[in-house]
Amino acid sequence: MALKFTLKQTLTVSLEVNSVSHASVSGQSLKQVCALPVLHGSCRSTLGDFFDVQQSDSDPDLIIFSGDCSRVKYIGAGLSTGRIRVEGNAGMHLGAEMTGGEILVQGDVADCAATEMKGGTLSIQGHAGDLLGAAFPGSKRGMQGGTIIVNGNVGNEAGQRMRRGSIVIGGNAGDATGFDMIAGSIFTFGTMGALAGAGMRRGTLGLLGDAGAPELLPTFRYSCLYRPTWLSFFLRQLKDTGFPVPGNCFSSEYRRYCGDFLALGKGEILVRQ
């Protein structure tokens, strides 16, 4: 059963919808779905107060949010299976702690998307805010698995404390990308801001566009110029998803920098030559 939630009104106060999941709507009538609890600011309400709900049998395991949901928080939080499509913008904590399934956003996403994500795929056709794939405040681990693909730009501290998984950025990345990174991979086809890889222990930051290297921290050291075999395989898989990988990324050599030597120092930053 496919369900479509169409926003009835423009929101000026955030609306939390973490009660809406494939498990909570499975086998429920429209009346029961509309009665699901939501939090509007500090006031408790029901889903039907804010969304028109329609169902069809055309596309099973699909939940659609339609309208400007830039103030709708926790869409797809804890997703483990099934698919979610957001036809517009999405609010904070989209896909928080998701372990599987797929989320597609046909717009922009606010801060803290895919917080502590553990699996699945998140695709954002627009831009993303700060702390993409990062940790909750006070937590030791950020993203721990899965794949995030952003066609546009992302804000600061993408991949903060990430442990596993991949983040692909079609545009520019903000400051402190990969801050306190434990492992995993982050690739950008645009520019990367200041403090790239600050505090990283392991993992890979890849600058695959034409912008060249940012001003790296002095705690990173040049290692070599080479052509990583594993990167070609990864880029082919990425291209198979429909992502526009430039052809020169496959034939280029990459400058490798190791660091951050204030931490464990086993991370790397790859810069396309």
PDB file of C-alpha atoms in Angstrom:
ATOM      1  CA  MET A   1       0.000   0.000   0.000  1.00  0.00           C
ATOM      2  CA  ALA A   2       1.347   3.441  -0.961  1.00  0.00           C
ATOM      3  CA  LEU A   3       0.493   6.399   1.247  1.00  0.00           C
ATOM      4  CA  LYS A   4       0.759  10.064   0.258  1.00  0.00           C
ATOM      5  CA  PHE A   5       0.786  12.818   2.857  1.00  0.00           C
ATOM      6  CA  THR A   6       0.117  16.265   1.357  1.00  0.00           C
ATOM      7  CA  LEU A   7       0.805  19.224   3.629  1.00  0.00           C
ATOM      8  CA  LYS A   8      -2.312  21.342   4.108  1.00  0.00           C
ATOM      9  CA  GLN A   9      -0.683  24.568   5.309  1.00  0.00           C
ATOM     10  CA  THR A  10       2.540  26.524   5.458  1.00  0.00           C
ATOM     11  CA  LEU A  11       4.283  25.748   8.728  1.00  0.00           C
ATOM     12  CA  THR A  12       5.846  28.485  10.849  1.00  0.00           C
ATOM     13  CA  VAL A  13       6.590  26.135  13.768  1.00  0.00           C
ATOM     14  CA  SER A  14       8.394  22.817  13.394  1.00  0.00           C
ATOM     15  CA  LEU A  15       6.378  19.612  13.180  1.00  0.00           C
ATOM     16  CA  GLU A  16       7.882  16.300  14.347  1.00  0.00           C
ATOM     17  CA  VAL A  17       6.608  13.197  12.538  1.00  0.00           C
ATOM     18  CA  ASN A  18       8.856  10.433  13.890  1.00  0.00           C
ATOM     19  CA  SER A  19       5.700   8.447  14.739  1.00  0.00           C
ATOM     20  CA  VAL A  20       5.134   7.899  10.995  1.00  0.00           C
ATOM     21  CA  SER A  21       6.875   4.773   9.744  1.00  0.00           C
ATOM     22  CA  HIS A  22       6.149   1.791   7.524  1.00  0.00           C
ATOM     23  CA  ALA A  23       5.528  -0.277  10.650  1.00  0.00           C
ATOM     24  CA  SER A  24       3.105   2.237  12.190  1.00  0.00           C
ATOM     25  CA  VAL A  25       0.960   2.566   9.029  1.00  0.00           C
ATOM     26  CA  SER A  26       1.023  -1.079   7.908  1.00  0.00           C
ATOM     27  CA  GLY A  27      -2.437  -2.612   7.998  1.00  0.00           C
ATOM     28  CA  GLN A  28      -3.998   0.586   9.353  1.00  0.00           C
ATOM     29  CA  SER A  29      -7.094   2.326   8.008  1.00  0.00           C
ATOM     30  CA  LEU A  30      -6.866   5.928   6.803  1.00  0.00           C
ATOM     31  CA  LYS A  31      -8.631   7.013   9.972  1.00  0.00           C
ATOM     32  CA  GLN A  32      -6.026   5.264  12.113  1.00  0.00           C
ATOM     33  CA  VAL A  33      -3.163   6.735  10.080  1.00  0.00           C
ATOM     34  CA  CYS A  34      -4.601  10.235  10.429  1.00  0.00           C
ATOM     35  CA  ALA A  35      -4.774   9.703  14.192  1.00  0.00           C
ATOM     36  CA  LEU A  36      -1.024   9.098  14.542  1.00  0.00           C
ATOM     37  CA  PRO A  37       0.484  11.524  17.085  1.00  0.00           C
ATOM     38  CA  VAL A  38       2.746  14.373  15.985  1.00  0.00           C
ATOM     39  CA  LEU A  39       4.410  17.200  17.901  1.00  0.00           C
ATOM     40  CA  HIS A  40       3.771  20.744  16.671  1.00  0.00           C
ATOM     41  CA  GLY A  41       6.242  22.867  18.581  1.00  0.00           C
ATOM     42  CA  SER A  42       5.474  21.809  22.156  1.00  0.00           C
ATOM     43  CA  CYS A  43       1.840  20.878  21.429  1.00  0.00           C
ATOM     44  CA  ARG A  44       0.664  17.343  20.735  1.00  0.00           C
ATOM     45  CA  SER A  45      -1.605  16.892  17.753  1.00  0.00           C
ATOM     46  CA  THR A  46      -2.457  14.325  15.076  1.00  0.00           C
ATOM     47  CA  LEU A  47      -1.130  13.713  11.583  1.00  0.00           C
ATOM     48  CA  GLY A  48      -4.518  14.429  10.002  1.00  0.00           C
ATOM     49  CA  ASP A  49      -4.499  17.974  11.370  1.00  0.00           C
ATOM     50  CA  PHE A  50      -1.621  18.858   9.042  1.00  0.00           C
ATOM     51  CA  PHE A  51      -1.746  16.406   6.133  1.00  0.00           C
ATOM     52  CA  ASP A  52      -4.298  15.163   3.637  1.00  0.00           C
ATOM     53  CA  VAL A  53      -3.764  11.405   3.477  1.00  0.00           C
ATOM     54  CA  GLN A  54      -4.389   9.297   0.376  1.00  0.00           C
ATOM     55  CA  GLN A  55      -3.630   5.671  -0.281  1.00  0.00           C
ATOM     56  CA  SER A  56      -3.267   3.488  -3.363  1.00  0.00           C
ATOM     57  CA  ASP A  57      -2.121   0.002  -4.266  1.00  0.00           C
ATOM     58  CA  SER A  58       0.006   1.136  -7.204  1.00  0.00           C
ATOM     59  CA  ASP A  59       3.386   1.221  -5.455  1.00  0.00           C
ATOM     60  CA  PRO A  60       3.705  -0.906  -2.315  1.00  0.00           C
ATOM     61  CA  ASP A  61       6.068   0.032   0.527  1.00  0.00           C
ATOM     62  CA  LEU A  62       6.162   3.687  -0.575  1.00  0.00           C
ATOM     63  CA  ILE A  63       5.420   6.697   1.640  1.00  0.00           C
ATOM     64  CA  ILE A  64       5.272  10.132  -0.024  1.00  0.00           C
ATOM     65  CA  PHE A  65       5.497  13.527   1.673  1.00  0.00           C
ATOM     66  CA  SER A  66       4.331  16.316  -0.626  1.00  0.00           C
ATOM     67  CA  GLY A  67       4.600  20.071  -0.212  1.00  0.00           C
ATOM     68  CA  ASP A  68       7.128  22.339   1.472  1.00  0.00           C
ATOM     69  CA  CYS A  69       8.175  20.124   4.380  1.00  0.00           C
ATOM     70  CA  SER A  70      11.183  22.279   5.330  1.00  0.00           C
ATOM     71  CA  ARG A  71       9.828  22.533   8.881  1.00  0.00           C
ATOM     72  CA  VAL A  72       8.788  18.878   9.103  1.00  0.00           C
ATOM     73  CA  LYS A  73      11.368  17.091  11.243  1.00  0.00           C
ATOM     74  CA  TYR A  74      12.334  13.413  11.543  1.00  0.00           C
ATOM     75  CA  ILE A  75      10.886  12.226   8.241  1.00  0.00           C
ATOM     76  CA  GLY A  76      12.089   8.631   7.814  1.00  0.00           C
ATOM     77  CA  ALA A  77      13.683   8.478  11.263  1.00  0.00           C
ATOM     78  CA  GLY A  78      14.636   4.885  12.072  1.00  0.00           C
ATOM     79  CA  LEU A  79      13.707   3.638   8.580  1.00  0.00           C
ATOM     80  CA  SER A  80      14.648  -0.034   8.208  1.00  0.00           C
ATOM     81  CA  THR A  81      12.834  -1.116   5.047  1.00  0.00           C
ATOM     82  CA  GLY A  82      10.676   0.350   2.292  1.00  0.00           C
ATOM     83  CA  ARG A  83      10.920   3.670   0.477  1.00  0.00           C
ATOM     84  CA  ILE A  84      10.154   7.298   1.257  1.00  0.00           C
ATOM     85  CA  ARG A  85       9.921  10.102  -1.302  1.00  0.00           C
ATOM     86  CA  VAL A  86       9.769  13.768  -0.352  1.00  0.00           C
ATOM     87  CA  GLU A  87       8.321  15.878  -3.164  1.00  0.00           C
ATOM     88  CA  GLY A  88       9.807  19.166  -2.018  1.00  0.00           C
ATOM     89  CA  ASN A  89      12.081  20.258   0.808  1.00  0.00           C
ATOM     90  CA  ALA A  90      12.584  18.368   4.075  1.00  0.00           C
ATOM     91  CA  GLY A  91      13.334  19.494   7.623  1.00  0.00           C
ATOM     92  CA  MET A  92      15.928  18.572  10.218  1.00  0.00           C
ATOM     93  CA  HIS A  93      16.907  15.010  11.157  1.00  0.00           C
ATOM     94  CA  LEU A  94      15.648  13.444   7.948  1.00  0.00           C
ATOM     95  CA  GLY A  95      16.549   9.726   8.037  1.00  0.00           C
ATOM     96  CA  ALA A  96      17.986   9.929  11.552  1.00  0.00           C
ATOM     97  CA  GLU A  97      19.289   6.514  12.683  1.00  0.00           C
ATOM     98  CA  MET A  98      17.940   4.782   9.571  1.00  0.00           C
ATOM     99  CA  THR A  99      19.219   1.207   9.156  1.00  0.00           C
ATOM    100  CA  GLY A 100      17.907   0.328   5.684  1.00  0.00           C
ATOM    101  CA  GLY A 101      15.500   1.259   2.915  1.00  0.00           C
ATOM    102  CA  GLU A 102      15.646   4.264   0.604  1.00  0.00           C
ATOM    103  CA  ILE A 103      14.836   7.954   0.988  1.00  0.00           C
ATOM    104  CA  LEU A 104      14.661  10.294  -2.020  1.00  0.00           C
ATOM    105  CA  VAL A 105      14.292  14.045  -1.546  1.00  0.00           C
ATOM    106  CA  GLN A 106      13.344  16.105  -4.610  1.00  0.00           C
ATOM    107  CA  GLY A 107      14.476  19.334  -2.999  1.00  0.00           C
ATOM    108  CA  ASP A 108      16.710  20.669  -0.224  1.00  0.00           C
ATOM    109  CA  VAL A 109      17.251  19.225   3.248  1.00  0.00           C
ATOM    110  CA  ALA A 110      17.864  21.103   6.499  1.00  0.00           C
ATOM    111  CA  ASP A 111      20.606  20.429   9.068  1.00  0.00           C
ATOM    112  CA  CYS A 112      21.402  17.090  10.681  1.00  0.00           C
ATOM    113  CA  ALA A 113      20.157  14.799   7.905  1.00  0.00           C
ATOM    114  CA  ALA A 114      20.974  11.100   8.390  1.00  0.00           C
ATOM    115  CA  THR A 115      22.171  11.639  11.947  1.00  0.00           C
ATOM    116  CA  GLU A 116      23.897   8.399  13.069  1.00  0.00           C
ATOM    117  CA  MET A 117      22.687   6.566   9.955  1.00  0.00           C
ATOM    118  CA  LYS A 118      23.560   2.859   9.986  1.00  0.00           C
ATOM    119  CA  GLY A 119      22.355   1.580   6.595  1.00  0.00           C
ATOM    120  CA  GLY A 120      20.222   2.214   3.543  1.00  0.00           C
ATOM    121  CA  THR A 121      20.436   4.936   0.904  1.00  0.00           C
ATOM    122  CA  LEU A 122      19.622   8.632   1.131  1.00  0.00           C
ATOM    123  CA  SER A 123      19.492  10.620  -2.131  1.00  0.00           C
ATOM    124  CA  ILE A 124      19.087  14.412  -2.067  1.00  0.00           C
ATOM    125  CA  GLN A 125      18.562  16.138  -5.394  1.00  0.00           C
ATOM    126  CA  GLY A 126      19.052  19.618  -3.952  1.00  0.00           C
ATOM    127  CA  HIS A 127      21.306  20.950  -1.184  1.00  0.00           C
ATOM    128  CA  ALA A 128      21.859  19.746   2.404  1.00  0.00           C
ATOM    129  CA  GLY A 129      22.603  21.724   5.565  1.00  0.00           C
ATOM    130  CA  ASP A 130      25.205  21.328   8.286  1.00  0.00           C
ATOM    131  CA  LEU A 131      26.131  18.096  10.078  1.00  0.00           C
ATOM    132  CA  LEU A 132      25.117  15.692   7.322  1.00  0.00           C
ATOM    133  CA  GLY A 133      25.688  12.103   8.514  1.00  0.00           C
ATOM    134  CA  ALA A 134      27.025  13.396  11.827  1.00  0.00           C
ATOM    135  CA  ALA A 135      26.650  12.400  15.473  1.00  0.00           C
ATOM    136  CA  PHE A 136      24.012  13.566  17.917  1.00  0.00           C
ATOM    137  CA  PRO A 137      25.434  16.066  20.458  1.00  0.00           C
ATOM    138  CA  GLY A 138      27.565  14.183  22.985  1.00  0.00           C
ATOM    139  CA  SER A 139      27.638  10.949  20.971  1.00  0.00           C
ATOM    140  CA  LYS A 140      30.949   9.305  19.998  1.00  0.00           C
ATOM    141  CA  ARG A 141      29.758   7.937  16.647  1.00  0.00           C
ATOM    142  CA  GLY A 142      28.152   9.586  13.640  1.00  0.00           C
ATOM    143  CA  MET A 143      27.218   7.763  10.458  1.00  0.00           C
ATOM    144  CA  GLN A 144      27.986   4.034  10.801  1.00  0.00           C
ATOM    145  CA  GLY A 145      26.917   2.650   7.427  1.00  0.00           C
ATOM    146  CA  GLY A 146      24.890   3.255   4.290  1.00  0.00           C
ATOM    147  CA  THR A 147      25.219   5.724   1.426  1.00  0.00           C
ATOM    148  CA  ILE A 148      24.337   9.413   1.135  1.00  0.00           C
ATOM    149  CA  ILE A 149      24.300  11.086  -2.288  1.00  0.00           C
ATOM    150  CA  VAL A 150      23.742  14.849  -2.555  1.00  0.00           C
ATOM    151  CA  ASN A 151      23.540  16.429  -6.007  1.00  0.00           C
ATOM    152  CA  GLY A 152      24.053  19.969  -4.678  1.00  0.00           C
ATOM    153  CA  ASN A 153      26.085  21.595  -1.904  1.00  0.00           C
ATOM    154  CA  VAL A 154      26.349  20.637   1.769  1.00  0.00           C
ATOM    155  CA  GLY A 155      27.060  22.710   4.866  1.00  0.00           C
ATOM    156  CA  ASN A 156      29.704  22.428   7.555  1.00  0.00           C
ATOM    157  CA  GLU A 157      30.946  19.312   9.362  1.00  0.00           C
ATOM    158  CA  ALA A 158      29.589  16.734   6.943  1.00  0.00           C
ATOM    159  CA  GLY A 159      30.526  13.269   8.203  1.00  0.00           C
ATOM    160  CA  GLN A 160      31.419  14.474  11.679  1.00  0.00           C
ATOM    161  CA  ARG A 161      32.635  11.430  13.676  1.00  0.00           C
ATOM    162  CA  MET A 162      31.488   9.049  10.940  1.00  0.00           C
ATOM    163  CA  ARG A 163      32.562   5.434  11.424  1.00  0.00           C
ATOM    164  CA  ARG A 164      31.498   3.711   8.174  1.00  0.00           C
ATOM    165  CA  GLY A 165      29.626   4.401   4.951  1.00  0.00           C
ATOM    166  CA  SER A 166      29.977   6.813   2.042  1.00  0.00           C
ATOM    167  CA  ILE A 167      28.943  10.413   1.413  1.00  0.00           C
ATOM    168  CA  VAL A 168      29.012  11.751  -2.161  1.00  0.00           C
ATOM    169  CA  ILE A 169      28.628  15.498  -2.765  1.00  0.00           C
ATOM    170  CA  GLY A 170      28.036  16.741  -6.296  1.00  0.00           C
ATOM    171  CA  GLY A 171      28.647  20.402  -5.393  1.00  0.00           C
ATOM    172  CA  ASN A 172      30.657  22.147  -2.700  1.00  0.00           C
ATOM    173  CA  ALA A 173      31.287  21.070   0.894  1.00  0.00           C
ATOM    174  CA  GLY A 174      31.528  23.512   3.796  1.00  0.00           C
ATOM    175  CA  ASP A 175      34.144  23.808   6.510  1.00  0.00           C
ATOM    176  CA  ALA A 176      35.436  20.964   8.697  1.00  0.00           C
ATOM    177  CA  THR A 177      34.313  18.167   6.366  1.00  0.00           C
ATOM    178  CA  GLY A 178      35.142  14.858   8.046  1.00  0.00           C
ATOM    179  CA  PHE A 179      35.737  16.506  11.424  1.00  0.00           C
ATOM    180  CA  ASP A 180      36.818  13.867  13.991  1.00  0.00           C
ATOM    181  CA  MET A 181      36.230  11.220  11.304  1.00  0.00           C
ATOM    182  CA  ILE A 182      36.893   7.664  12.527  1.00  0.00           C
ATOM    183  CA  ALA A 183      36.566   5.878   9.157  1.00  0.00           C
ATOM    184  CA  GLY A 184      34.403   5.871   6.023  1.00  0.00           C
ATOM    185  CA  SER A 185      34.597   7.912   2.818  1.00  0.00           C
ATOM    186  CA  ILE A 186      33.499  11.400   1.736  1.00  0.00           C
ATOM    187  CA  PHE A 187      33.822  12.549  -1.880  1.00  0.00           C
ATOM    188  CA  THR A 188      33.077  15.951  -3.352  1.00  0.00           C
ATOM    189  CA  PHE A 189      33.071  17.072  -6.973  1.00  0.00           C
ATOM    190  CA  GLY A 190      33.189  20.760  -6.000  1.00  0.00           C
ATOM    191  CA  THR A 191      35.256  22.676  -3.496  1.00  0.00           C
ATOM    192  CA  MET A 192      35.915  21.784   0.127  1.00  0.00           C
ATOM    193  CA  GLY A 193      36.104  24.432   2.853  1.00  0.00           C
ATOM    194  CA  ALA A 194      38.658  25.056   5.572  1.00  0.00           C
ATOM    195  CA  LEU A 195      39.784  22.512   8.173  1.00  0.00           C
ATOM    196  CA  ALA A 196      39.157  19.502   5.927  1.00  0.00           C
ATOM    197  CA  GLY A 197      39.761  16.284   7.859  1.00  0.00           C
ATOM    198  CA  ALA A 198      40.519  18.009  11.152  1.00  0.00           C
ATOM    199  CA  GLY A 199      41.006  15.336  13.810  1.00  0.00           C
ATOM    200  CA  MET A 200      40.395  12.433  11.405  1.00  0.00           C
ATOM    201  CA  ARG A 201      41.866   9.080  12.463  1.00  0.00           C
ATOM    202  CA  ARG A 202      41.155   6.924   9.432  1.00  0.00           C
ATOM    203  CA  GLY A 203      39.011   7.162   6.334  1.00  0.00           C
ATOM    204  CA  THR A 204      39.171   8.973   3.005  1.00  0.00           C
ATOM    205  CA  LEU A 205      38.309  12.473   1.846  1.00  0.00           C
ATOM    206  CA  GLY A 206      38.287  12.717  -1.942  1.00  0.00           C
ATOM    207  CA  LEU A 207      38.356  15.978  -3.909  1.00  0.00           C
ATOM    208  CA  LEU A 208      37.419  14.790  -7.377  1.00  0.00           C
ATOM    209  CA  GLY A 209      36.533  18.060  -9.086  1.00  0.00           C
ATOM    210  CA  ASP A 210      38.629  20.687 -10.862  1.00  0.00           C
ATOM    211  CA  ALA A 211      39.065  23.031  -7.900  1.00  0.00           C
ATOM    212  CA  GLY A 212      42.297  21.432  -6.639  1.00  0.00           C
ATOM    213  CA  ALA A 213      43.390  21.131  -3.024  1.00  0.00           C
ATOM    214  CA  PRO A 214      42.086  23.462  -0.327  1.00  0.00           C
ATOM    215  CA  GLU A 215      44.525  24.905   2.178  1.00  0.00           C
ATOM    216  CA  LEU A 216      45.212  21.736   4.163  1.00  0.00           C
ATOM    217  CA  LEU A 217      46.068  21.702   7.843  1.00  0.00           C
ATOM    218  CA  PRO A 218      49.806  21.494   8.597  1.00  0.00           C
ATOM    219  CA  THR A 219      49.114  18.191  10.359  1.00  0.00           C
ATOM    220  CA  PHE A 220      48.685  16.509   6.933  1.00  0.00           C
ATOM    221  CA  ARG A 221      51.708  15.403   4.910  1.00  0.00           C
ATOM    222  CA  TYR A 222      52.088  14.711   1.219  1.00  0.00           C
ATOM    223  CA  SER A 223      52.550  10.991   0.537  1.00  0.00           C
ATOM    224  CA  CYS A 224      52.535  10.216  -3.193  1.00  0.00           C
ATOM    225  CA  LEU A 225      50.914  10.649  -6.609  1.00  0.00           C
ATOM    226  CA  TYR A 226      49.037   7.530  -7.752  1.00  0.00           C
ATOM    227  CA  ARG A 227      45.900   6.130  -9.351  1.00  0.00           C
ATOM    228  CA  PRO A 228      43.803   4.202  -6.763  1.00  0.00           C
ATOM    229  CA  THR A 229      42.332   1.047  -8.314  1.00  0.00           C
ATOM    230  CA  TRP A 230      39.561   0.862  -5.720  1.00  0.00           C
ATOM    231  CA  LEU A 231      38.427   4.397  -6.595  1.00  0.00           C
ATOM    232  CA  SER A 232      37.751   3.429 -10.221  1.00  0.00           C
ATOM    233  CA  PHE A 233      35.473   0.592  -9.059  1.00  0.00           C
ATOM    234  CA  PHE A 234      33.639   2.916  -6.672  1.00  0.00           C
ATOM    235  CA  LEU A 235      33.145   5.578  -9.363  1.00  0.00           C
ATOM    236  CA  ARG A 236      31.778   3.004 -11.821  1.00  0.00           C
ATOM    237  CA  GLN A 237      29.241   1.857  -9.252  1.00  0.00           C
ATOM    238  CA  LEU A 238      28.336   5.484  -8.567  1.00  0.00           C
ATOM    239  CA  LYS A 239      27.884   6.185 -12.278  1.00  0.00           C
ATOM    240  CA  ASP A 240      25.594   3.137 -12.563  1.00  0.00           C
ATOM    241  CA  THR A 241      23.205   4.848 -10.109  1.00  0.00           C
ATOM    242  CA  GLY A 242      22.806   7.720 -12.573  1.00  0.00           C
ATOM    243  CA  PHE A 243      25.119  10.131 -10.766  1.00  0.00           C
ATOM    244  CA  PRO A 244      27.000  12.318 -13.302  1.00  0.00           C
ATOM    245  CA  VAL A 245      30.601  11.241 -12.710  1.00  0.00           C
ATOM    246  CA  PRO A 246      32.984  13.234 -14.980  1.00  0.00           C
ATOM    247  CA  GLY A 247      34.929  10.981 -17.336  1.00  0.00           C
ATOM    248  CA  ASN A 248      38.303  12.453 -16.387  1.00  0.00           C
ATOM    249  CA  CYS A 249      37.944  11.131 -12.837  1.00  0.00           C
ATOM    250  CA  PHE A 250      38.624   7.615 -14.144  1.00  0.00           C
ATOM    251  CA  SER A 251      41.891   8.453 -15.908  1.00  0.00           C
ATOM    252  CA  SER A 252      43.347  11.012 -13.488  1.00  0.00           C
ATOM    253  CA  GLU A 253      46.077  10.536 -10.932  1.00  0.00           C
ATOM    254  CA  TYR A 254      45.552  11.685  -7.355  1.00  0.00           C
ATOM    255  CA  ARG A 255      47.795  13.411  -4.848  1.00  0.00           C
ATOM    256  CA  ARG A 256      47.609  11.619  -1.508  1.00  0.00           C
ATOM    257  CA  TYR A 257      48.004  13.397   1.830  1.00  0.00           C
ATOM    258  CA  CYS A 258      48.107  11.504   5.147  1.00  0.00           C
ATOM    259  CA  GLY A 259      46.879  12.736   8.527  1.00  0.00           C
ATOM    260  CA  ASP A 260      45.604  14.072  10.808  1.00  0.00           C
ATOM    261  CA  PHE A 261      48.829  13.479  12.754  1.00  0.00           C
ATOM    262  CA  LEU A 262      47.354  15.150  15.822  1.00  0.00           C
ATOM    263  CA  ALA A 263      45.034  12.137  15.919  1.00  0.00           C
ATOM    264  CA  LEU A 264      45.862   8.592  14.795  1.00  0.00           C
ATOM    265  CA  GLY A 265      47.131   9.885  11.455  1.00  0.00           C
ATOM    266  CA  LYS A 266      45.885   7.017   9.274  1.00  0.00           C
ATOM    267  CA  GLY A 267      43.398   9.058   7.285  1.00  0.00           C
ATOM    268  CA  GLU A 268      43.940  10.269   3.736  1.00  0.00           C
ATOM    269  CA  ILE A 269      42.927  13.173   1.529  1.00  0.00           C
ATOM    270  CA  LEU A 270      42.962  12.461  -2.212  1.00  0.00           C
ATOM    271  CA  VAL A 271      43.148  15.401  -4.612  1.00  0.00           C
ATOM    272  CA  ARG A 272      42.634  14.858  -8.325  1.00  0.00           C
ATOM    273  CA  GLN A 273      45.665  15.968 -10.308  1.00  0.00           C
TER     274      GLN A 273
END
